[in-house]
Every structure is written in C-alpha cells, then in structure tokens.
C-alpha cells in the first residue's frame, strides 16, 4: 500500500485525522511502555499497555463525530460537550485498563465497588481532554488556513478581473482609431494599404487575445508587440511618424506587464502625431538601473497645460496604465508624467525581474527606492 505524501496528509482531512490519531495513540503506548521499563513493571504489563492504546484508539473515535456537531455551536456548549465527552470516554477507557490489568497482571485483584473499578478516571479524562484540545486546535488551524486561501484567491481573481477590465477599456479605443484609419484608406481608394492595415490589425488582435494581463513578458517581446501595433499606424501616418527606440541591451530581457507600452504610445500618436499636420516624433527609452527597470515614452507634442491633470489631458491611456501598475505592484513602482519641453515625458520605474533561471532576481532595495509612491 502506497504511503500518503505530506501534501496529501495536509490537504485531505480524513488522511490527516487518521494519521494523527494513529500516531497519537502509538506515542501514548510507547511512552507508557517506556515508563513501565523505568519502573520495572512485569513483562505482562506490556499487554495492558497494548490493550489500553488500542482501546483509546477505538473509544476516542466517536468524539470526532460528536465534535463535528459541536463545531458550529456556541462556545459554552462546545466546552460542556468536550468536558462531558472526555469524561465519559475517559471512564470507559479506565474500566478497560483496570480489567486488562486484572486479566494480565493480577488475576486475584477484585475491585471493591464501582469507585475502585473506575479508579484512575481523572488521568484518562485528562488524556482525552488533551486529545480534544489537539483536535479542535488542528480543526481551527485548518479552518483559518482555508479562509486565508479563499481570501487570497478572491483577491487574485478580483485583481485579474480589474486588469481585464482595464484591458477591455483600451482595446475599443484602439479599435475605433484603427478602423477609422482603415475606413479613410478605403475612401481614398488605397485598397492595398487598407488590406495591409487589416492584416496587421488581425495579427495584433491575435497577440492581445493570447496574452494574459496577469502575466509578464520580456521587454524584447513587448517591443515586438509594439511593432505589430505600429504596422497599422505607419500605414495611417506614413512619414509623419518618427519613432526611435533607445533600449539598453541589459534591459531587453527584463519582465514587464504585457502591452504596458501600447496605450502610452497610442496617446503619443494621438496628441503628438495625429493632431499635427507635420506629424511628430516619439522616443521609447529603457534601461536597467540598481534593481529597477526604468522606461520612458517621450513625444514632442503639446505637453500639459498648467493646472491640467495628466489623466484628463491625455485620455484613458495614462490613467489605465497607472491603475494597472497599482494592481500588479501595489506601491512598489513609480509612474510620473511631466512636460519634456517640448512635448510630454512619461516615466516608469518597476522592480527589475528576469524570467530566465539563474538570472538576477528583483532587487530588494527597489522597494525602498520606490516607496515614495506614484509621481504626479
């Protein structure tokens, strides 16, 4: 018969109970046998110990089912139930021990009345009280652990739902702009370009659907996803769009939330390129510094007007990115929007993480450097 693993014992209540129940009474028998050797008891006393351990194993089993009914009862009822159950079981166990003592050790012993037959009940009741306390203690611990696991699972599901909601807020906005661009190409009889745009759009949408918003990708993969997105935007803007990457080699394998940069780039295209006849330029920077991954999206658009909050000036992209980072990293990140003179500069600093085994882990010092929270 295959022995249960520690994980099976921990996760299965029946396996856990029977394992602990058997081990507890085995330890009881072993301790009694050790005491018999110390006090030089006759060899026949070992039979008394074996009978008492087996009797304790059997007689204490009904307590489990009684205590299950008591588990949801008020505290005073549980206490009374434990005291009564331990006393009755302890008295029955004591009778078995005394009779086995008479049978195996001293056949001439004759109990003088019920008091002597039940003699020693206090010690066995104390033993059963310890069994009861251990049972309720383990049951309480298991209940608390399951509640904690359920709470953590609920929090994780809520975070995942929130991230997906933020993703769905962005995709319709992107689709609206892209479909408008394709419609314009068709109206201008640029059917070949429109067909290319639809193909690029389908590739990008397939990528977004395959990506879990809770998972992270390398910065290299994120740049490849941006190129899919830009496949449609380059057809739309042509030479009006000037894009520059300045990503250090050491940062390309760092992990970032999937499609983190796309809404920021979309905002820059909307305000720095689309809104101006001459177009504009966008620069994406990335570097690894002292346990942090620092990312910047810089454009030469109009920037922020004095007194105008960034979220209101630049649409949902910046706000959703900020909220997504808050869900994924708590307070352990930095997100700052400021004027670049000319244009706008969006800066992010995330804990530096790598996917490859044996790669540099996230620096613990990053949390201290980022504890200042989110920039304005």
Tab-separated table of C-alpha atoms in Angstrom:
chain	number	residue	atom	x	y	z
A	1	UNK	CA	0.000	0.000	0.000
A	2	UNK	CA	1.383	3.351	-1.003
A	3	UNK	CA	2.009	5.747	1.881
A	4	UNK	CA	0.369	9.183	1.566
A	5	UNK	CA	2.684	12.087	0.868
A	6	UNK	CA	2.972	15.011	3.345
A	7	UNK	CA	0.980	17.190	0.931
A	8	UNK	CA	-1.817	14.601	0.742
A	9	UNK	CA	-1.885	14.376	4.537
A	10	UNK	CA	-2.100	18.150	4.847
A	11	UNK	CA	-4.762	18.683	2.176
A	12	UNK	CA	-7.031	15.694	2.954
A	13	UNK	CA	-8.798	15.984	6.301
A	14	UNK	CA	-9.553	12.273	6.578
A	15	UNK	CA	-5.952	11.299	5.878
A	16	UNK	CA	-4.776	13.969	8.306
A	17	UNK	CA	-7.096	12.762	11.084
A	18	UNK	CA	-6.269	9.085	10.749
A	19	UNK	CA	-2.550	9.798	10.530
A	20	UNK	CA	-2.532	11.965	13.651
A	21	UNK	CA	-4.981	9.720	15.512
A	22	UNK	CA	-2.860	6.639	14.879
A	23	UNK	CA	0.396	8.430	15.643
A	24	UNK	CA	-1.022	9.919	18.870
A	25	UNK	CA	-2.112	6.623	20.373
A	26	UNK	CA	1.095	4.955	19.197
A	27	UNK	CA	3.089	7.627	21.044
A	28	UNK	CA	0.874	7.098	24.097
A	29	UNK	CA	1.598	3.332	24.050
A	30	UNK	CA	5.323	3.918	23.547
A	31	UNK	CA	5.502	6.403	26.420
A	32	UNK	CA	3.624	4.014	28.727
A	33	UNK	CA	5.948	1.162	27.757
A	34	UNK	CA	8.996	3.341	28.437
A	35	UNK	CA	7.580	4.199	31.852
A	36	UNK	CA	6.974	0.500	32.565
A	37	UNK	CA	10.610	-0.244	31.829
A	38	UNK	CA	11.792	2.608	34.052
A	39	UNK	CA	9.636	1.463	36.976
A	40	UNK	CA	10.488	-2.211	36.379
A	41	UNK	CA	6.949	-3.383	35.711
A	42	UNK	CA	6.393	-7.089	34.947
A	43	UNK	CA	6.521	-8.161	31.291
A	44	UNK	CA	2.806	-8.947	31.355
A	45	UNK	CA	2.174	-5.237	31.886
A	46	UNK	CA	3.037	-4.725	28.213
A	47	UNK	CA	-0.243	-6.436	27.316
A	48	UNK	CA	-2.111	-3.943	29.486
A	49	UNK	CA	-0.394	-1.098	27.626
A	50	UNK	CA	-1.265	-2.611	24.230
A	51	UNK	CA	-4.901	-3.070	25.222
A	52	UNK	CA	-5.140	0.473	26.631
A	53	UNK	CA	-3.626	2.016	23.458
A	54	UNK	CA	-5.986	0.053	21.198
A	55	UNK	CA	-8.967	0.805	23.454
A	56	UNK	CA	-8.068	4.508	23.458
A	57	UNK	CA	-7.790	4.446	19.667
A	58	UNK	CA	-11.271	2.885	19.331
A	59	UNK	CA	-13.126	4.634	22.171
A	60	UNK	CA	-11.980	8.123	21.170
A	61	UNK	CA	-13.234	7.762	17.567
A	62	UNK	CA	-16.853	8.750	18.388
A	63	UNK	CA	-15.540	12.038	19.794
A	64	UNK	CA	-14.623	13.130	16.272
A	65	UNK	CA	-18.228	12.888	15.092
A	66	UNK	CA	-19.571	14.460	18.287
A	67	UNK	CA	-17.144	17.374	17.952
A	68	UNK	CA	-18.140	17.903	14.330
A	69	UNK	CA	-21.666	18.655	15.545
A	70	UNK	CA	-20.299	20.888	18.290
A	71	UNK	CA	-18.024	22.862	15.937
A	72	UNK	CA	-20.680	25.431	14.950
A	73	UNK	CA	-22.303	25.549	18.380
A	74	UNK	CA	-21.796	28.414	20.871
A	75	UNK	CA	-18.581	28.366	22.878
A	76	UNK	CA	-20.185	27.328	26.191
A	77	UNK	CA	-21.888	24.363	24.520
A	78	UNK	CA	-18.598	23.299	22.989
A	79	UNK	CA	-16.832	23.464	26.351
A	80	UNK	CA	-19.542	21.444	28.089
A	81	UNK	CA	-19.574	18.933	25.239
A	82	UNK	CA	-15.802	18.474	25.390
A	83	UNK	CA	-15.830	18.026	29.176
A	84	UNK	CA	-18.684	15.514	29.063
A	85	UNK	CA	-17.293	13.592	26.102
A	86	UNK	CA	-13.796	13.431	27.588
A	87	UNK	CA	-15.111	12.268	30.977
A	88	UNK	CA	-17.383	9.531	29.598
A	89	UNK	CA	-14.697	8.269	27.208
A	90	UNK	CA	-12.043	8.521	29.906
A	91	UNK	CA	-14.213	6.493	32.327
A	92	UNK	CA	-14.794	3.779	29.707
A	93	UNK	CA	-11.084	3.656	28.929
A	94	UNK	CA	-10.278	3.385	32.617
A	95	UNK	CA	-12.568	0.380	33.027
A	96	UNK	CA	-10.841	-1.351	30.097
A	97	UNK	CA	-7.390	-0.630	31.579
A	98	UNK	CA	-8.375	-1.866	35.048
A	99	UNK	CA	-9.966	-5.060	33.726
A	100	UNK	CA	-6.981	-5.788	31.480
A	101	UNK	CA	-4.715	-5.244	34.491
A	102	UNK	CA	-6.738	-7.866	36.373
A	103	UNK	CA	-6.618	-10.261	33.411
A	104	UNK	CA	-2.902	-9.991	32.591
A	105	UNK	CA	-1.091	-8.792	35.740
A	106	UNK	CA	-3.060	-9.506	38.927
A	107	UNK	CA	-5.870	-12.055	38.455
A	108	UNK	CA	-6.559	-12.044	42.194
A	109	UNK	CA	-7.462	-8.361	42.268
A	110	UNK	CA	-11.144	-7.785	42.948
A	111	UNK	CA	-12.492	-4.231	42.663
A	112	UNK	CA	-14.444	-3.185	45.744
A	113	UNK	CA	-17.399	-1.392	44.167
A	114	UNK	CA	-17.722	0.915	41.166
A	115	UNK	CA	-15.429	3.542	42.676
A	116	UNK	CA	-12.463	1.179	42.561
A	117	UNK	CA	-13.448	-0.168	39.131
A	118	UNK	CA	-13.418	3.400	37.772
A	119	UNK	CA	-10.293	4.287	39.754
A	120	UNK	CA	-7.897	6.491	37.754
A	121	UNK	CA	-10.624	8.025	35.599
A	122	UNK	CA	-9.203	11.511	36.253
A	123	UNK	CA	-5.924	10.649	34.496
A	124	UNK	CA	-7.614	9.146	31.426
A	125	UNK	CA	-10.064	12.088	31.315
A	126	UNK	CA	-7.059	14.442	31.265
A	127	UNK	CA	-5.586	12.391	28.421
A	128	UNK	CA	-8.840	12.650	26.442
A	129	UNK	CA	-9.030	16.384	27.142
A	130	UNK	CA	-5.579	16.740	25.553
A	131	UNK	CA	-6.866	14.734	22.569
A	132	UNK	CA	-9.880	17.073	22.340
A	133	UNK	CA	-7.799	20.245	22.571
A	134	UNK	CA	-5.479	18.937	19.862
A	135	UNK	CA	-8.479	18.049	17.653
A	136	UNK	CA	-10.073	21.480	17.981
A	137	UNK	CA	-6.714	23.210	17.599
A	138	UNK	CA	-5.962	21.452	14.312
A	139	UNK	CA	-9.519	21.978	13.088
A	140	UNK	CA	-9.327	25.679	13.914
A	141	UNK	CA	-5.947	25.987	12.178
A	142	UNK	CA	-7.264	24.208	9.082
A	143	UNK	CA	-10.352	26.422	9.033
A	144	UNK	CA	-8.258	29.595	9.293
A	145	UNK	CA	-5.901	28.368	6.576
A	146	UNK	CA	-8.773	27.603	4.201
A	147	UNK	CA	-10.326	31.013	4.878
A	148	UNK	CA	-6.987	32.676	4.180
A	149	UNK	CA	-6.549	30.691	0.944
A	150	UNK	CA	-10.095	31.598	-0.105
A	151	UNK	CA	-9.430	35.271	0.630
A	152	UNK	CA	-6.152	35.239	-1.324
A	153	UNK	CA	-7.883	33.501	-4.221
A	154	UNK	CA	-10.692	36.067	-4.141
A	155	UNK	CA	-8.161	38.920	-4.140
A	156	UNK	CA	-6.282	37.350	-7.062
A	157	UNK	CA	-9.500	36.880	-9.024
A	158	UNK	CA	-10.521	40.466	-8.281
A	159	UNK	CA	-7.126	41.735	-9.464
A	160	UNK	CA	-7.351	39.662	-12.621
A	161	UNK	CA	-10.876	40.920	-13.303
A	162	UNK	CA	-9.750	44.504	-12.734
A	163	UNK	CA	-6.807	44.120	-15.112
A	164	UNK	CA	-9.010	42.561	-17.770
A	165	UNK	CA	-11.492	45.389	-17.343
A	166	UNK	CA	-8.706	47.928	-17.877
A	167	UNK	CA	-7.549	45.992	-20.945
A	168	UNK	CA	-11.071	45.977	-22.383
A	169	UNK	CA	-11.344	49.732	-21.809
A	170	UNK	CA	-8.281	50.253	-24.002
A	171	UNK	CA	-8.983	47.821	-26.837
A	172	UNK	CA	-12.239	49.504	-28.047
A	173	UNK	CA	-10.447	52.865	-28.046
A	174	UNK	CA	-7.611	51.448	-30.155
A	175	UNK	CA	-10.057	49.646	-32.462
A	176	UNK	CA	-12.067	52.819	-33.003
A	177	UNK	CA	-8.982	54.746	-34.133
A	178	UNK	CA	-7.642	51.930	-36.317
A	179	UNK	CA	-10.953	51.195	-38.031
A	180	UNK	CA	-11.363	54.901	-38.732
A	181	UNK	CA	-7.915	54.894	-40.343
A	182	UNK	CA	-8.780	51.846	-42.468
A	183	UNK	CA	-12.057	53.489	-43.482
A	184	UNK	CA	-10.145	56.579	-44.574
A	185	UNK	CA	-7.749	54.464	-46.654
A	186	UNK	CA	-10.685	52.782	-48.388
A	187	UNK	CA	-12.375	56.123	-49.122
A	188	UNK	CA	-9.093	57.340	-50.627
A	189	UNK	CA	-9.004	54.215	-52.837
A	190	UNK	CA	-5.849	52.995	-51.108
A	191	UNK	CA	-7.138	49.437	-51.073
A	192	UNK	CA	-3.722	47.782	-50.925
A	193	UNK	CA	-2.791	49.832	-47.863
A	194	UNK	CA	-6.175	49.133	-46.319
A	195	UNK	CA	-5.659	45.394	-46.837
A	196	UNK	CA	-2.221	45.607	-45.219
A	197	UNK	CA	-3.738	47.511	-42.321
A	198	UNK	CA	-6.426	44.852	-41.763
A	199	UNK	CA	-3.771	42.107	-41.836
A	200	UNK	CA	-1.619	43.949	-39.290
A	201	UNK	CA	-4.645	44.633	-37.154
A	202	UNK	CA	-5.634	40.947	-37.101
A	203	UNK	CA	-2.071	39.954	-36.101
A	204	UNK	CA	-2.045	42.457	-33.268
A	205	UNK	CA	-5.502	41.450	-32.022
A	206	UNK	CA	-4.467	37.789	-32.062
A	207	UNK	CA	-1.473	38.725	-29.904
A	208	UNK	CA	-3.598	40.690	-27.423
A	209	UNK	CA	-6.086	37.828	-27.091
A	210	UNK	CA	-3.296	35.322	-26.447
A	211	UNK	CA	-1.747	37.425	-23.700
A	212	UNK	CA	-2.914	37.083	-20.101
A	213	UNK	CA	-2.992	40.535	-18.432
A	214	UNK	CA	-1.731	38.916	-15.212
A	215	UNK	CA	1.373	37.524	-16.943
A	216	UNK	CA	4.560	39.348	-17.811
A	217	UNK	CA	6.671	39.262	-20.945
A	218	UNK	CA	10.209	40.361	-21.682
A	219	UNK	CA	10.771	43.906	-22.847
A	220	UNK	CA	12.022	42.415	-26.132
A	221	UNK	CA	8.611	40.730	-26.649
A	222	UNK	CA	6.867	43.955	-25.692
A	223	UNK	CA	8.792	45.834	-28.398
A	224	UNK	CA	7.825	43.126	-30.931
A	225	UNK	CA	4.170	43.611	-29.942
A	226	UNK	CA	4.549	47.364	-30.438
A	227	UNK	CA	5.870	46.706	-33.938
A	228	UNK	CA	2.673	44.751	-34.701
A	229	UNK	CA	0.631	47.694	-33.441
A	230	UNK	CA	2.740	50.175	-35.403
A	231	UNK	CA	2.178	48.147	-38.559
A	232	UNK	CA	-1.264	49.719	-38.832
A	233	UNK	CA	-0.258	53.143	-37.544
A	234	UNK	CA	2.617	53.532	-40.042
A	235	UNK	CA	0.169	52.963	-42.879
A	236	UNK	CA	-2.020	55.627	-41.349
A	237	UNK	CA	0.621	58.291	-40.685
A	238	UNK	CA	3.346	57.447	-43.196
A	239	UNK	CA	6.335	59.786	-42.946
A	240	UNK	CA	4.566	61.918	-40.369
A	241	UNK	CA	5.504	59.351	-37.709
A	242	UNK	CA	9.072	59.342	-36.433
A	243	UNK	CA	9.727	56.609	-33.886
A	244	UNK	CA	13.007	55.969	-32.089
A	245	UNK	CA	13.967	53.171	-29.697
A	246	UNK	CA	16.731	53.693	-27.143
A	247	UNK	CA	16.663	50.388	-25.222
A	248	UNK	CA	19.819	49.209	-23.491
A	249	UNK	CA	20.777	45.605	-24.185
A	250	UNK	CA	20.670	44.727	-20.478
A	251	UNK	CA	17.025	45.767	-20.227
A	252	UNK	CA	15.660	43.713	-23.136
A	253	UNK	CA	15.294	40.516	-21.071
A	254	UNK	CA	13.618	42.258	-18.131
A	255	UNK	CA	9.961	41.420	-17.479
A	256	UNK	CA	7.135	43.915	-17.927
A	257	UNK	CA	3.337	43.546	-17.904
A	258	UNK	CA	2.173	42.583	-21.384
A	259	UNK	CA	1.079	45.509	-23.587
A	260	UNK	CA	2.247	48.029	-20.996
A	261	UNK	CA	3.678	50.476	-23.530
A	262	UNK	CA	0.948	50.276	-26.185
A	263	UNK	CA	-1.561	52.687	-24.547
A	264	UNK	CA	1.258	55.158	-23.826
A	265	UNK	CA	2.432	55.011	-27.428
A	266	UNK	CA	-1.177	55.369	-28.615
A	267	UNK	CA	-1.542	58.537	-26.552
A	268	UNK	CA	1.636	59.988	-28.025
A	269	UNK	CA	0.484	59.191	-31.552
A	270	UNK	CA	-2.875	60.804	-30.901
A	271	UNK	CA	-1.564	64.078	-29.448
A	272	UNK	CA	1.905	64.437	-30.965
A	273	UNK	CA	1.420	62.955	-34.459
A	274	UNK	CA	-2.253	62.761	-35.459
A	275	UNK	CA	-3.168	66.230	-34.175
A	276	UNK	CA	-0.462	67.999	-36.215
A	277	UNK	CA	-0.194	68.173	-39.988
A	278	UNK	CA	3.576	67.913	-39.899
A	279	UNK	CA	3.372	64.891	-37.587
A	280	UNK	CA	5.748	64.340	-34.703
A	281	UNK	CA	8.280	62.061	-33.086
A	282	UNK	CA	8.124	59.525	-30.272
A	283	UNK	CA	11.094	58.088	-28.377
A	284	UNK	CA	10.952	54.987	-26.176
A	285	UNK	CA	13.786	54.525	-23.676
A	286	UNK	CA	14.599	51.576	-21.447
A	287	UNK	CA	17.437	50.843	-19.048
A	288	UNK	CA	18.231	48.735	-16.000
A	289	UNK	CA	19.487	50.695	-13.013
A	290	UNK	CA	20.174	49.427	-9.475
A	291	UNK	CA	17.432	46.817	-9.315
A	292	UNK	CA	14.920	48.883	-11.294
A	293	UNK	CA	13.674	48.790	-14.856
A	294	UNK	CA	13.261	52.398	-15.993
A	295	UNK	CA	11.039	53.038	-19.012
A	296	UNK	CA	10.202	56.330	-20.686
A	297	UNK	CA	7.867	57.318	-23.531
A	298	UNK	CA	8.674	60.803	-24.821
A	299	UNK	CA	6.925	62.770	-27.555
A	300	UNK	CA	7.251	66.302	-28.952
A	301	UNK	CA	3.550	67.105	-28.773
A	302	UNK	CA	1.835	69.960	-26.921
A	303	UNK	CA	2.564	68.559	-23.460
A	304	UNK	CA	0.481	69.504	-20.440
A	305	UNK	CA	-1.178	72.828	-19.857
A	306	UNK	CA	-0.638	74.411	-16.478
A	307	UNK	CA	-3.155	73.181	-13.905
A	308	UNK	CA	-4.485	70.393	-16.147
A	309	UNK	CA	-4.250	66.888	-14.603
A	310	UNK	CA	-2.406	64.388	-16.828
A	311	UNK	CA	-5.269	61.887	-16.820
A	312	UNK	CA	-7.736	64.477	-18.109
A	313	UNK	CA	-5.322	65.938	-20.662
A	314	UNK	CA	-4.271	62.647	-22.242
A	315	UNK	CA	-7.355	60.404	-22.089
A	316	UNK	CA	-7.766	56.955	-20.544
A	317	UNK	CA	-4.376	55.527	-21.597
A	318	UNK	CA	-2.298	57.101	-18.853
A	319	UNK	CA	-4.929	56.586	-16.181
A	320	UNK	CA	-5.416	52.920	-17.048
A	321	UNK	CA	-1.676	52.272	-17.126
A	322	UNK	CA	-1.296	53.851	-13.699
A	323	UNK	CA	-4.172	51.768	-12.307
A	324	UNK	CA	-2.812	48.583	-13.855
A	325	UNK	CA	0.606	49.119	-12.279
A	326	UNK	CA	-1.069	49.772	-8.934
A	327	UNK	CA	-2.903	46.427	-9.164
A	328	UNK	CA	0.227	44.489	-10.175
A	329	UNK	CA	2.835	46.145	-7.956
A	330	UNK	CA	0.943	47.789	-5.107
A	331	UNK	CA	3.082	50.771	-4.066
A	332	UNK	CA	6.275	49.211	-5.422
A	333	UNK	CA	6.523	51.238	-8.626
A	334	UNK	CA	6.857	54.803	-9.892
A	335	UNK	CA	4.779	56.457	-12.603
A	336	UNK	CA	5.426	60.087	-13.462
A	337	UNK	CA	4.025	62.362	-16.176
A	338	UNK	CA	5.810	65.654	-16.861
A	339	UNK	CA	6.450	68.188	-19.592
A	340	UNK	CA	9.504	67.459	-21.748
A	341	UNK	CA	9.836	70.988	-23.265
A	342	UNK	CA	8.636	70.448	-25.874
A	343	UNK	CA	6.242	67.558	-25.507
A	344	UNK	CA	5.391	65.068	-22.812
A	345	UNK	CA	7.512	62.565	-20.943
A	346	UNK	CA	6.010	59.518	-19.193
A	347	UNK	CA	8.451	57.774	-16.858
A	348	UNK	CA	8.007	54.418	-15.120
A	349	UNK	CA	10.240	52.512	-12.713
A	350	UNK	CA	9.412	48.868	-11.961
A	351	UNK	CA	11.169	46.185	-9.907
A	352	UNK	CA	13.769	44.529	-12.121
A	353	UNK	CA	12.736	40.923	-12.846
A	354	UNK	CA	14.075	38.300	-15.222
A	355	UNK	CA	12.393	35.138	-16.496
A	356	UNK	CA	15.498	33.038	-17.170
A	357	UNK	CA	16.546	30.580	-14.448
A	358	UNK	CA	19.514	31.806	-12.506
A	359	UNK	CA	19.072	35.364	-13.749
A	360	UNK	CA	19.249	38.321	-11.471
A	361	UNK	CA	16.224	38.375	-9.105
A	362	UNK	CA	14.232	41.500	-8.297
A	363	UNK	CA	16.359	43.707	-6.084
A	364	UNK	CA	15.055	44.076	-2.545
A	365	UNK	CA	16.356	47.618	-2.482
A	366	UNK	CA	13.911	48.519	-5.242
A	367	UNK	CA	11.012	48.571	-2.778
A	368	UNK	CA	12.770	51.148	-0.629
A	369	UNK	CA	13.591	53.369	-3.607
A	370	UNK	CA	10.030	53.151	-4.926
A	371	UNK	CA	8.280	53.566	-1.572
A	372	UNK	CA	7.769	57.196	-2.368
A	373	UNK	CA	4.772	56.067	-4.473
A	374	UNK	CA	3.437	57.462	-7.729
A	375	UNK	CA	4.541	60.722	-9.196
A	376	UNK	CA	2.153	63.425	-10.311
